[in-house]
XYZ file of C-alpha atoms in Angstrom:
479
model
C 2.730 44.289 3.647
C -0.841 45.217 4.549
C -1.011 47.568 1.575
C 0.191 44.836 -0.778
C -2.367 42.383 0.608
C -5.154 44.955 0.209
C -4.196 45.287 -3.452
C -5.386 41.748 -4.146
C -8.715 41.666 -6.017
C -11.906 40.436 -4.399
C -13.582 37.184 -5.363
C -16.379 39.047 -7.172
C -13.878 41.137 -9.136
C -12.125 38.042 -10.449
C -15.436 36.301 -11.182
C -16.463 39.280 -13.320
C -13.564 38.813 -15.752
C -14.612 37.427 -19.175
C -12.397 34.317 -18.992
C -13.602 33.474 -15.494
C -17.252 34.151 -16.421
C -16.825 31.681 -19.287
C -15.342 29.192 -16.845
C -18.347 29.585 -14.530
C -20.703 28.887 -17.447
C -18.840 25.625 -18.173
C -18.313 24.255 -14.658
C -20.856 26.174 -12.572
C -20.468 29.276 -10.419
C -19.707 27.328 -7.218
C -16.774 25.468 -8.800
C -15.436 28.640 -10.433
C -15.719 30.509 -7.143
C -13.734 27.803 -5.346
C -10.945 28.116 -7.935
C -10.909 31.910 -7.595
C -10.644 31.713 -3.815
C -7.787 29.217 -4.129
C -5.937 31.491 -6.572
C -6.344 34.513 -4.289
C -5.172 32.499 -1.276
C -2.133 31.343 -3.250
C -1.204 34.919 -4.170
C -1.743 36.065 -0.580
C 0.616 33.363 0.708
C 3.311 34.349 -1.793
C 3.103 37.965 -0.676
C 3.344 36.936 2.972
C 6.540 35.038 2.139
C 8.046 38.020 0.372
C 7.569 36.765 -3.191
C 6.963 39.518 -5.735
C 3.920 39.046 -7.958
C 4.774 39.945 -11.533
C 1.881 41.311 -13.587
C -1.686 40.531 -12.562
C -1.706 39.384 -8.888
C -4.398 36.778 -9.579
C -3.951 35.704 -13.227
C -6.877 34.238 -15.127
C -4.646 31.392 -16.297
C -3.973 30.359 -12.710
C -7.690 30.324 -11.916
C -8.297 28.056 -14.902
C -5.419 25.760 -13.841
C -6.772 25.480 -10.307
C -10.272 24.798 -11.592
C -8.976 21.940 -13.756
C -6.971 20.583 -10.828
C -9.976 20.682 -8.492
C -12.133 18.903 -11.075
C -9.610 16.101 -11.606
C -10.017 12.793 -9.704
C -8.228 12.771 -6.362
C -7.341 9.076 -6.514
C -5.024 8.718 -9.505
C -2.597 6.370 -11.180
C 1.030 7.243 -10.422
C 4.379 6.099 -11.779
C 6.310 4.235 -9.111
C 9.970 5.202 -9.469
C 10.926 4.347 -5.883
C 12.166 0.801 -6.446
C 9.753 -0.490 -3.776
C 7.561 -3.116 -5.416
C 4.796 -3.522 -2.818
C 4.677 0.148 -1.834
C 1.878 0.560 0.715
C 1.450 4.287 0.028
C 1.137 3.560 -3.693
C -1.432 0.758 -3.418
C 0.865 -2.271 -3.141
C 0.428 -4.917 -5.850
C -0.910 -3.708 -9.223
C -3.645 -5.954 -10.586
C -3.211 -8.299 -13.533
C -5.257 -7.396 -16.666
C -7.409 -10.505 -16.101
C -8.308 -9.230 -12.628
C -9.102 -5.765 -13.987
C -11.413 -7.238 -16.635
C -13.139 -9.374 -14.019
C -13.716 -6.353 -11.778
C -15.142 -4.338 -14.676
C -17.486 -7.155 -15.703
C -18.810 -7.760 -12.198
C -19.030 -4.071 -11.253
C -20.800 -3.082 -14.482
C -23.989 -4.974 -13.700
C -25.611 -7.451 -11.365
C -23.856 -10.601 -10.170
C -24.426 -13.761 -8.170
C -22.627 -12.183 -5.204
C -24.883 -13.724 -2.556
C -27.029 -16.184 -4.467
C -26.469 -19.852 -5.214
C -27.411 -20.129 -8.883
C -27.889 -23.895 -8.611
C -30.468 -23.750 -5.808
C -31.715 -20.176 -6.126
C -31.126 -19.674 -2.415
C -29.040 -17.071 -0.651
C -25.363 -17.945 -0.652
C -22.121 -16.883 1.024
C -19.762 -14.389 -0.592
C -16.647 -16.384 0.225
C -18.150 -19.491 -1.376
C -17.037 -18.232 -4.789
C -13.392 -18.347 -3.707
C -13.290 -21.031 -1.030
C -12.635 -24.014 -3.353
C -9.725 -22.197 -5.016
C -8.262 -21.038 -1.706
C -8.506 -24.495 -0.165
C -6.890 -26.105 -3.216
C -4.011 -23.621 -3.459
C -3.276 -23.245 0.249
C -4.100 -26.773 1.398
C -6.750 -25.610 3.882
C -9.962 -27.281 5.067
C -11.915 -24.043 4.760
C -11.442 -20.393 3.878
C -13.145 -17.046 4.382
C -12.377 -13.622 2.862
C -12.702 -10.180 4.482
C -11.488 -6.766 3.388
C -7.951 -6.737 4.871
C -5.542 -8.839 6.929
C -5.679 -6.678 10.064
C -9.441 -7.156 9.972
C -9.021 -10.910 9.511
C -6.769 -11.035 12.574
C -9.204 -9.038 14.707
C -12.099 -11.172 13.476
C -10.316 -14.416 14.372
C -9.368 -13.139 17.824
C -12.900 -11.885 18.490
C -14.546 -15.091 17.234
C -12.229 -17.507 19.024
C -10.850 -15.666 22.012
C -13.111 -12.840 23.184
C -13.187 -12.800 26.952
C -10.074 -14.950 27.021
C -6.392 -14.340 26.408
C -3.821 -14.619 23.644
C -0.173 -15.426 24.271
C 2.285 -13.453 22.119
C 6.062 -13.264 22.155
C 7.428 -9.826 23.082
C 9.489 -9.971 19.914
C 6.263 -10.012 17.857
C 4.418 -7.082 19.433
C 4.974 -4.992 16.346
C 3.555 -1.789 14.932
C 2.631 -2.012 11.257
C 1.985 0.833 8.789
C -0.405 3.570 9.816
C 0.363 3.189 13.533
C -1.611 -0.027 14.050
C -0.157 -2.048 16.904
C -0.720 -5.707 17.720
C -1.586 -5.024 21.409
C -4.259 -2.531 20.339
C -5.803 -4.990 17.879
C -5.922 -7.562 20.661
C -7.632 -5.081 22.974
C -10.241 -4.201 20.353
C -11.007 -7.880 19.778
C -11.782 -8.410 23.465
C -8.704 -10.585 24.072
C -6.342 -10.083 26.977
C -2.686 -9.947 25.978
C -0.185 -12.226 27.699
C 3.402 -11.314 26.808
C 6.065 -14.018 27.005
C 9.809 -14.174 26.508
C 11.995 -11.205 25.682
C 12.374 -9.054 22.594
C 15.056 -11.290 21.106
C 14.561 -14.702 22.742
C 11.371 -16.627 23.434
C 11.321 -20.347 24.154
C 8.547 -22.929 24.008
C 8.830 -23.139 27.799
C 7.717 -19.507 28.069
C 4.486 -20.367 26.244
C 4.021 -23.490 28.380
C 4.379 -21.480 31.598
C 1.831 -18.951 30.381
C -0.639 -21.719 29.511
C -0.225 -23.223 32.959
C -0.968 -19.849 34.549
C -3.815 -19.059 32.109
C -5.482 -22.290 30.958
C -7.420 -21.940 27.725
C -5.439 -18.999 26.349
C -4.745 -19.037 22.608
C -1.267 -18.921 21.131
C -0.757 -16.185 18.534
C 2.275 -16.102 16.232
C 2.676 -12.733 14.460
C 4.762 -11.911 11.390
C 7.145 -9.056 12.206
C 6.195 -7.227 9.004
C 8.826 -4.656 8.042
C 11.646 -5.515 10.445
C 13.660 -8.565 11.460
C 15.567 -9.742 14.531
C 19.163 -10.823 13.961
C 21.993 -12.080 16.114
C 21.370 -13.551 19.568
C 17.788 -14.698 18.940
C 15.600 -17.716 19.549
C 11.998 -18.562 18.642
C 10.057 -21.848 18.839
C 9.112 -23.439 15.528
C 5.483 -23.580 14.500
C 5.602 -27.348 14.895
C 6.713 -26.945 18.512
C 3.945 -24.437 19.217
C 1.380 -26.679 17.491
C 2.413 -29.640 19.644
C 2.131 -27.501 22.785
C -1.299 -26.226 21.699
C -2.530 -29.812 21.216
C -1.315 -30.859 24.668
C -3.142 -27.931 26.286
C -6.127 -28.214 23.897
C -5.926 -24.585 22.774
C -5.859 -22.886 19.389
C -2.729 -21.774 17.517
C -3.308 -18.733 15.278
C -0.768 -17.376 12.822
C -0.983 -13.798 11.528
C 1.319 -14.491 8.579
C 0.763 -11.377 6.518
C 2.272 -11.724 3.086
C 0.104 -14.456 1.515
C 2.933 -15.878 -0.606
C 2.082 -19.109 -2.420
C 5.587 -19.768 -3.733
C 8.127 -20.829 -1.051
C 10.926 -19.782 -3.414
C 10.132 -16.142 -2.631
C 11.738 -16.647 0.771
C 8.653 -16.162 2.946
C 6.903 -18.873 4.910
C 3.681 -19.767 3.112
C 0.253 -20.344 4.615
C 0.344 -23.893 3.249
C 3.567 -24.566 5.178
C 2.114 -23.025 8.340
C -0.999 -25.200 8.131
C 1.117 -28.269 7.461
C 3.129 -27.512 10.609
C -0.084 -27.708 12.626
C -1.416 -24.152 12.805
C -5.179 -24.091 13.361
C -5.884 -20.776 11.621
C -3.675 -18.701 9.302
C -4.417 -15.105 8.301
C -2.861 -13.613 5.165
C -3.115 -10.576 2.884
C -4.201 -10.615 -0.741
C -2.207 -7.588 -1.914
C 1.318 -8.469 -0.833
C 3.262 -11.423 -2.208
C 0.048 -13.030 -3.426
C -0.084 -10.184 -5.969
C -3.820 -9.489 -5.837
C -6.197 -6.912 -4.329
C -6.297 -5.816 -0.699
C -7.960 -8.645 1.201
C -7.782 -10.584 4.435
C -7.885 -14.365 3.962
C -8.752 -16.721 6.830
C -7.498 -20.274 6.259
C -7.599 -23.380 8.409
C -9.813 -25.826 10.258
C -13.405 -25.791 9.061
C -14.994 -25.434 12.478
C -12.845 -22.397 13.319
C -13.345 -20.751 9.939
C -17.118 -21.177 10.330
C -17.012 -19.475 13.703
C -15.231 -16.535 12.067
C -17.691 -16.488 9.169
C -20.712 -16.388 11.497
C -19.328 -13.760 13.864
C -21.111 -10.349 13.669
C -17.802 -8.618 12.952
C -17.550 -10.601 9.721
C -20.311 -8.487 8.194
C -18.572 -5.250 9.143
C -15.413 -6.516 7.436
C -17.019 -8.245 4.468
C -15.425 -8.101 1.050
C -17.259 -6.371 -1.785
C -17.906 -7.801 -5.257
C -14.948 -6.020 -6.874
C -12.471 -7.348 -4.323
C -13.806 -10.875 -4.720
C -13.710 -10.667 -8.525
C -10.104 -9.455 -8.535
C -9.013 -12.039 -5.991
C -10.662 -14.917 -7.859
C -8.993 -13.885 -11.122
C -5.626 -13.676 -9.326
C -6.035 -17.126 -7.799
C -6.977 -18.613 -11.174
C -3.688 -17.355 -12.592
C -1.920 -19.473 -9.966
C -4.128 -22.469 -10.703
C -3.406 -22.160 -14.429
C 0.355 -21.854 -13.974
C 0.440 -18.163 -14.946
C 1.492 -16.591 -11.637
C 4.636 -15.210 -13.265
C 2.415 -12.782 -15.190
C 1.339 -10.987 -12.008
C 2.844 -7.465 -12.087
C 4.262 -7.621 -8.551
C 5.967 -10.983 -9.090
C 7.199 -9.864 -12.515
C 8.786 -6.756 -10.999
C 10.374 -8.770 -8.196
C 12.021 -11.187 -10.618
C 13.101 -8.847 -13.440
C 16.774 -9.417 -14.324
C 19.352 -6.746 -13.360
C 20.618 -6.694 -16.964
C 17.133 -5.792 -18.203
C 16.874 -3.049 -15.588
C 20.206 -1.569 -16.700
C 18.996 -1.544 -20.299
C 15.760 0.141 -19.222
C 17.658 2.769 -17.217
C 20.017 3.417 -20.124
C 17.064 3.938 -22.445
C 15.493 6.394 -19.992
C 18.755 8.322 -19.602
C 19.141 8.659 -23.379
C 15.569 9.953 -23.722
C 16.129 12.517 -20.969
C 19.478 13.659 -22.379
C 17.827 14.164 -25.774
C 15.400 16.480 -23.976
C 18.292 18.463 -22.507
C 18.048 17.055 -18.966
C 21.376 16.288 -17.273
C 21.333 12.795 -15.812
C 23.315 9.589 -15.421
C 22.637 5.864 -15.035
C 23.384 4.519 -11.560
C 23.043 1.254 -9.664
C 20.159 1.163 -7.172
C 18.969 -1.037 -4.361
C 15.229 -1.633 -4.216
C 12.983 -3.287 -1.670
C 10.122 -5.759 -1.689
C 7.972 -3.548 0.559
C 4.550 -4.217 2.018
C 6.069 -5.601 5.217
C 7.445 -8.572 3.261
C 11.044 -9.806 3.254
C 12.450 -6.746 5.066
C 16.061 -7.918 4.742
C 15.942 -8.674 1.035
C 17.635 -6.085 -1.172
C 16.808 -5.932 -4.862
C 19.649 -5.178 -7.241
C 18.305 -2.521 -9.549
C 19.177 0.391 -11.818
C 17.967 3.941 -12.152
C 18.648 7.420 -13.431
C 19.954 10.229 -11.231
C 18.894 13.787 -12.139
C 21.088 16.836 -11.576
C 18.193 19.107 -10.589
C 17.265 20.740 -7.274
C 15.720 17.729 -5.486
C 13.243 19.540 -3.228
C 11.643 21.482 -6.054
C 11.774 18.610 -8.559
C 10.125 16.102 -6.210
C 7.131 18.401 -5.796
C 6.956 19.061 -9.546
C 7.063 15.318 -10.285
C 4.177 14.661 -7.904
C 2.115 17.430 -9.524
C 2.374 15.930 -13.003
C -0.096 13.956 -15.057
C 0.601 11.194 -14.333
C 2.379 11.982 -11.047
C 5.805 10.433 -10.497
C 6.986 9.348 -7.050
C 10.773 9.103 -6.768
C 13.417 9.071 -4.039
C 16.515 11.134 -3.210
C 19.922 9.585 -2.745
C 23.118 11.516 -2.117
C 21.402 14.804 -2.902
C 20.013 13.784 -6.308
C 16.567 12.673 -7.410
C 16.743 9.022 -8.453
C 14.239 7.288 -10.732
C 14.424 3.541 -10.068
C 13.077 1.783 -13.171
C 12.143 -1.562 -11.583
C 8.418 -0.742 -11.441
C 8.393 1.670 -14.398
C 8.256 -0.342 -17.611
C 7.120 2.529 -19.862
C 10.264 4.668 -19.916
C 8.886 6.878 -22.706
C 5.978 7.950 -20.507
C 8.328 8.458 -17.566
C 10.693 10.591 -19.670
C 7.841 12.830 -20.801
C 6.638 13.239 -17.216
C 10.155 14.161 -16.056
C 10.565 16.669 -18.896
C 7.351 18.468 -17.922
C 8.262 18.389 -14.238
C 11.734 19.777 -14.952
C 10.125 22.698 -16.767
C 7.871 23.432 -13.796
C 10.792 23.080 -11.388
C 12.878 25.560 -13.383
C 10.160 28.238 -13.418
C 9.459 27.969 -9.712
C 13.011 27.587 -8.412
C 13.564 30.042 -5.614
C 9.852 30.427 -4.937
C 8.177 29.072 -1.822
C 6.519 25.784 -2.688
C 3.565 24.979 -0.479
C 4.097 21.879 1.641
C 7.732 21.353 0.577
C 10.429 21.989 3.158
C 13.298 20.174 4.810
C 11.206 19.892 7.981
C 8.086 18.634 6.207
C 7.161 15.580 4.189
C 9.654 16.363 1.439
C 12.374 16.634 4.043
C 11.470 13.200 5.327
C 11.581 11.958 1.749
C 15.011 13.503 1.311
C 16.144 11.526 4.309
C 15.365 8.434 2.197
C 12.305 7.004 3.867
C 11.778 5.111 0.659
C 10.163 2.024 2.132
C 6.553 0.937 2.145
C 5.658 3.476 4.825
C 7.342 6.418 3.085
C 5.634 9.746 3.604
C 5.256 11.727 0.400
């Protein structure tokens, strides 16, 4: 083994080759050197795993491939073939073309981000969106920050620092990325008071806590990506609002999804405010269908306290977020919400999905790829409507799943799929362009065939691909 490893060329030897010298002249010596080192390391790892190197141990072609890969953008568009519409790992809701144009226009030059054009004085960033938010959600006032977890921490810090917040044990959840409600409370400076049990919490539990800790806030938290079923009980928002008024404390609602349409099956911020909630916190990139954002809605005096808190600056939204969110909200105002990509994908008819899957299967079969159309079950994702299953359709591929998954992710564009019953499945719900998807699968199948039997870096049953094979195809799927 040592002799085989010593046979690998040095970095300088590879750099001296004509093709690699030409590469260095195009991209610079430092970039070429990085590609050479990566190619040598790749060959070394293959030898260590017992893979025979046919021909040149460090081929020029591989150096050029690695150089192109290293020069490519790291953040890229992917094809979502998982069937999860609001896939957190894939960026959640795609933006509407109007929102994309608005972002490009505002980002390409100067804007009135923090200036009141009427008076010429400094203005507030959220002022551009506040009238729309108040109109659509039925709120007195509104403020926008960069994400919903930040909005929740801001509200707790502005209204309850040094005090306490009462939360049902059934709502002490952990959301994607390992963020836990108790930890957010601790960071905000609020003391957590747990009430009730995991499955049953009554209004009397909150009342007892308020008697023991006068002045504590009441915090209702959306359970995100899980639900409690069976022997359960929770007070209504109206009951909690009435209790909060009696004790003269605030009721906050970390609602999450930001849905504007009650027909989607999620409680809306407008409904929560109507029930008597003082402050509601929602996301912009879930069922609202816009960019990542945290939206604070509710009583003017409380929203102003959040707006003026020092943490608000640390969490402030940038011009591109605000431009995309305003364009998204205007689609709702103009009766065009059905055009939003996320809502379109949620409501697409099963018959249309079957037709799309059939078209994809025919394209793949024409390319010599064995496959079949199957029924699928998708998800909403993004911590929204965890119990709702989406009737869908897809194409199952008769190719080694471990190798093919890696090859699909390495493509241009990359494809993210799932494995069911030992086969790679391409759910077509979020993949409208089946021609592009078919071409990507054809190229990936070719790569998978050439590398079958080789050791593929980062792909094993115990690693991320193994977790994918065990069908963690939800919004927190590890790829």
